[in-house]
PDB file of C-alpha atoms in Angstrom:
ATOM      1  CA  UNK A   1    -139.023-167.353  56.155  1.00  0.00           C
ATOM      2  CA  UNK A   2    -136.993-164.917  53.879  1.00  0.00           C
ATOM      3  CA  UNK A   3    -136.386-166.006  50.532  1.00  0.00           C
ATOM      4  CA  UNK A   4    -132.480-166.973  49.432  1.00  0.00           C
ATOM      5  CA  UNK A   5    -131.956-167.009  45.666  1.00  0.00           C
ATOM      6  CA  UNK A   6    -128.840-168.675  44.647  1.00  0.00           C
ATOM      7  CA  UNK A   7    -126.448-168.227  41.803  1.00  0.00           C
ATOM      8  CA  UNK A   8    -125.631-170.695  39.125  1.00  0.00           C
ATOM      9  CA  UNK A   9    -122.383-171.950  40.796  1.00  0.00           C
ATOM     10  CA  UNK A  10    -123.918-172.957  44.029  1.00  0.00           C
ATOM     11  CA  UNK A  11    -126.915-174.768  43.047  1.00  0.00           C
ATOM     12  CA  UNK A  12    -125.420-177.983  43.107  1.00  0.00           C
ATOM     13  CA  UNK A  13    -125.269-177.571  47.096  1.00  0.00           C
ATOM     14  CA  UNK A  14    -129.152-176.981  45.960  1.00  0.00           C
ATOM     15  CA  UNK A  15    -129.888-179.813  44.071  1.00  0.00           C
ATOM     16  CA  UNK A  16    -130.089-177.225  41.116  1.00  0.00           C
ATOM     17  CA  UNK A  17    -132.779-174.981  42.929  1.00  0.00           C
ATOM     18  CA  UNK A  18    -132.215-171.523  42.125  1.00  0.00           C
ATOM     19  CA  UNK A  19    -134.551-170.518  45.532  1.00  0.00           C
ATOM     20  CA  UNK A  20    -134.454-171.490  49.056  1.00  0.00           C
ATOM     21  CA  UNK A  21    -136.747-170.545  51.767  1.00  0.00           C
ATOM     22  CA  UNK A  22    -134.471-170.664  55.259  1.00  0.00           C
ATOM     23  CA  UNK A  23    -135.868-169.604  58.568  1.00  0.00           C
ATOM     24  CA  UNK A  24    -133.715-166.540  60.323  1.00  0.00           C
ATOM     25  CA  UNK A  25    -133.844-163.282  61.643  1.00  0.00           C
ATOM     26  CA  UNK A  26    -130.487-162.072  60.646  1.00  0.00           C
ATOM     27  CA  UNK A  27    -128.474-162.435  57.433  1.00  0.00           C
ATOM     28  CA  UNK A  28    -125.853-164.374  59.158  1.00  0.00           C
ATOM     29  CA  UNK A  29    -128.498-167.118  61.175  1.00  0.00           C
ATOM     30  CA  UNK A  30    -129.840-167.508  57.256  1.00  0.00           C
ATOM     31  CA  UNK A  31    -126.708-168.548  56.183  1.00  0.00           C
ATOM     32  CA  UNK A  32    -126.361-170.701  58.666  1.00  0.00           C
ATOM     33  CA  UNK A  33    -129.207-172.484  57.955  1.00  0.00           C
ATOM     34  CA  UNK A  34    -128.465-172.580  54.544  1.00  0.00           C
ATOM     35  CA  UNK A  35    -125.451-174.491  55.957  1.00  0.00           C
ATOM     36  CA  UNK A  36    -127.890-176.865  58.077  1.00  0.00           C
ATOM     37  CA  UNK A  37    -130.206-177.607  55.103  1.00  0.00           C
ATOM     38  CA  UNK A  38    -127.436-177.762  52.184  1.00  0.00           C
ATOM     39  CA  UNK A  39    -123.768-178.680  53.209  1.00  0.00           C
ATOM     40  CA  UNK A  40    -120.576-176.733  52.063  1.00  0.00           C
ATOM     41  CA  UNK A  41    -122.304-173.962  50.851  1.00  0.00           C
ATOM     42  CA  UNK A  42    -121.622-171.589  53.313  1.00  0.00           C
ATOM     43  CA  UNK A  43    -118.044-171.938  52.889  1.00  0.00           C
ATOM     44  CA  UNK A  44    -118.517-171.077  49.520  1.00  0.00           C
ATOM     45  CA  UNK A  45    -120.248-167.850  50.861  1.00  0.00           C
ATOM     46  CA  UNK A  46    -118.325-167.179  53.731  1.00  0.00           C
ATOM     47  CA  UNK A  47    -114.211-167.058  54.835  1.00  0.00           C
ATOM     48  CA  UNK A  48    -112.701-169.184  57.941  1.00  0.00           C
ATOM     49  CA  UNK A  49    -113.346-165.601  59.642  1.00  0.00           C
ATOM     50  CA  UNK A  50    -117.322-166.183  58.846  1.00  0.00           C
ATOM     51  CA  UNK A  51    -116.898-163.302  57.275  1.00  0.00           C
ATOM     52  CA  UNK A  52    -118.463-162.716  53.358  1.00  0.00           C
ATOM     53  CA  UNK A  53    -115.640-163.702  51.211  1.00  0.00           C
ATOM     54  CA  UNK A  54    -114.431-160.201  49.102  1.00  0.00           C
ATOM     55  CA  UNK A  55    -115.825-161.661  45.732  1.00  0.00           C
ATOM     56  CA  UNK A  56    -119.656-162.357  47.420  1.00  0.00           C
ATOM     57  CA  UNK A  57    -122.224-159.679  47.158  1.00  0.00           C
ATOM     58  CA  UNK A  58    -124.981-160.336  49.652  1.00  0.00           C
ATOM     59  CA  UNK A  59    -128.577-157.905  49.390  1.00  0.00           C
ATOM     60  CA  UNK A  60    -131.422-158.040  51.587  1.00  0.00           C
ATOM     61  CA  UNK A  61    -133.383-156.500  48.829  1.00  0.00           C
ATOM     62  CA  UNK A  62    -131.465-154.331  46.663  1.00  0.00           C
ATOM     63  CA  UNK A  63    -129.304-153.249  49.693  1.00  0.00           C
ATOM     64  CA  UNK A  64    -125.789-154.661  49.844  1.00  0.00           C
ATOM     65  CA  UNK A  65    -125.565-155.916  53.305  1.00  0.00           C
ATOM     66  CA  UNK A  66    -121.504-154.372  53.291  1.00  0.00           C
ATOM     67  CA  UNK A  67    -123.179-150.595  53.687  1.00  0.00           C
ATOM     68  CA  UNK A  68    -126.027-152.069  56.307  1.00  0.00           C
ATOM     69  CA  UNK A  69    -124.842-154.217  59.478  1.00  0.00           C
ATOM     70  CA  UNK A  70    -123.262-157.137  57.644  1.00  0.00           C
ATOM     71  CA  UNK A  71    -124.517-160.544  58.882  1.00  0.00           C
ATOM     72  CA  UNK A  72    -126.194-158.914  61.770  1.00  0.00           C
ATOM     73  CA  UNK A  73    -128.723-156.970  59.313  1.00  0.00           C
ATOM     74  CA  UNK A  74    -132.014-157.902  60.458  1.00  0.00           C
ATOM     75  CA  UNK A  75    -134.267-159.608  57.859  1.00  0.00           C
ATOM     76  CA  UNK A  76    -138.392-160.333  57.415  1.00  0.00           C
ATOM     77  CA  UNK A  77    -139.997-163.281  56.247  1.00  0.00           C
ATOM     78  CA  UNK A  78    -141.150-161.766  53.332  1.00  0.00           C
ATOM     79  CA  UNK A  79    -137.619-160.360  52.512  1.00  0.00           C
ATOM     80  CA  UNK A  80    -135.562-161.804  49.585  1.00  0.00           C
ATOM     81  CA  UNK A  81    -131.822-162.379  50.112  1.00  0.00           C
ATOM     82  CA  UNK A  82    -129.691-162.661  46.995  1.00  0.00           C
ATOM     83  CA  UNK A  83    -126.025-164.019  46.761  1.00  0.00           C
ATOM     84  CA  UNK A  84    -124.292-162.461  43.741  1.00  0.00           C
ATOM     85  CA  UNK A  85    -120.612-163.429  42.708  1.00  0.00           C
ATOM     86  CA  UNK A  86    -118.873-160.748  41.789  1.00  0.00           C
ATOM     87  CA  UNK A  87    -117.175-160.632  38.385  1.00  0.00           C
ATOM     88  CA  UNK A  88    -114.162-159.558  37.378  1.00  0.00           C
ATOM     89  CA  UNK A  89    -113.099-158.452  34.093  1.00  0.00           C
ATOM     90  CA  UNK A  90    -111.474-155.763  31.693  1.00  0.00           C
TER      91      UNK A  90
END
């Protein structure tokens, strides 16, 4: 099961754990089982489209899932997913 690490502001849908393992084949069946296995974080993640919100960065790796096939990019079990909030500044 791939690896999800999660950033600071969702780990209390974690209880604090900055690593999940979640079964899936696909970016977007992970998420939703990081949905099944740790309510309201997906819509933290994702927009009432189910699309990635505009300030999420997903990788599967070090690829951003925007230039692969989205939520339909195929993951391994032995792949690591990061979520990364983007941040703004000047």
């Amino acid at each position: 099961m791939p690896n999800v690490r999660i950033p600071t502001p969702l780990r209390k849908y974690t209880q604090g754990r900055e690593e999940v393992t979640v079964a899936g084949d696909t970016v977007g069946s992970v998420l939703d089982g990081l949905e099944q296995s740790y309510p309201g974080i997906k819509e933290r993640i994702c927009d009432e489209a189910g699309k990635v919100r505009r300030f999420v960065n997903v990788f599967v790796g070090e690829d951003d899932i925007r230039f692969l096939d989205n939520l339909g990019t195929a993951v391994k079990t032995s792949d690591e997913i990061s979520i990364v909030p983007a941040i703004a500044g000047g």
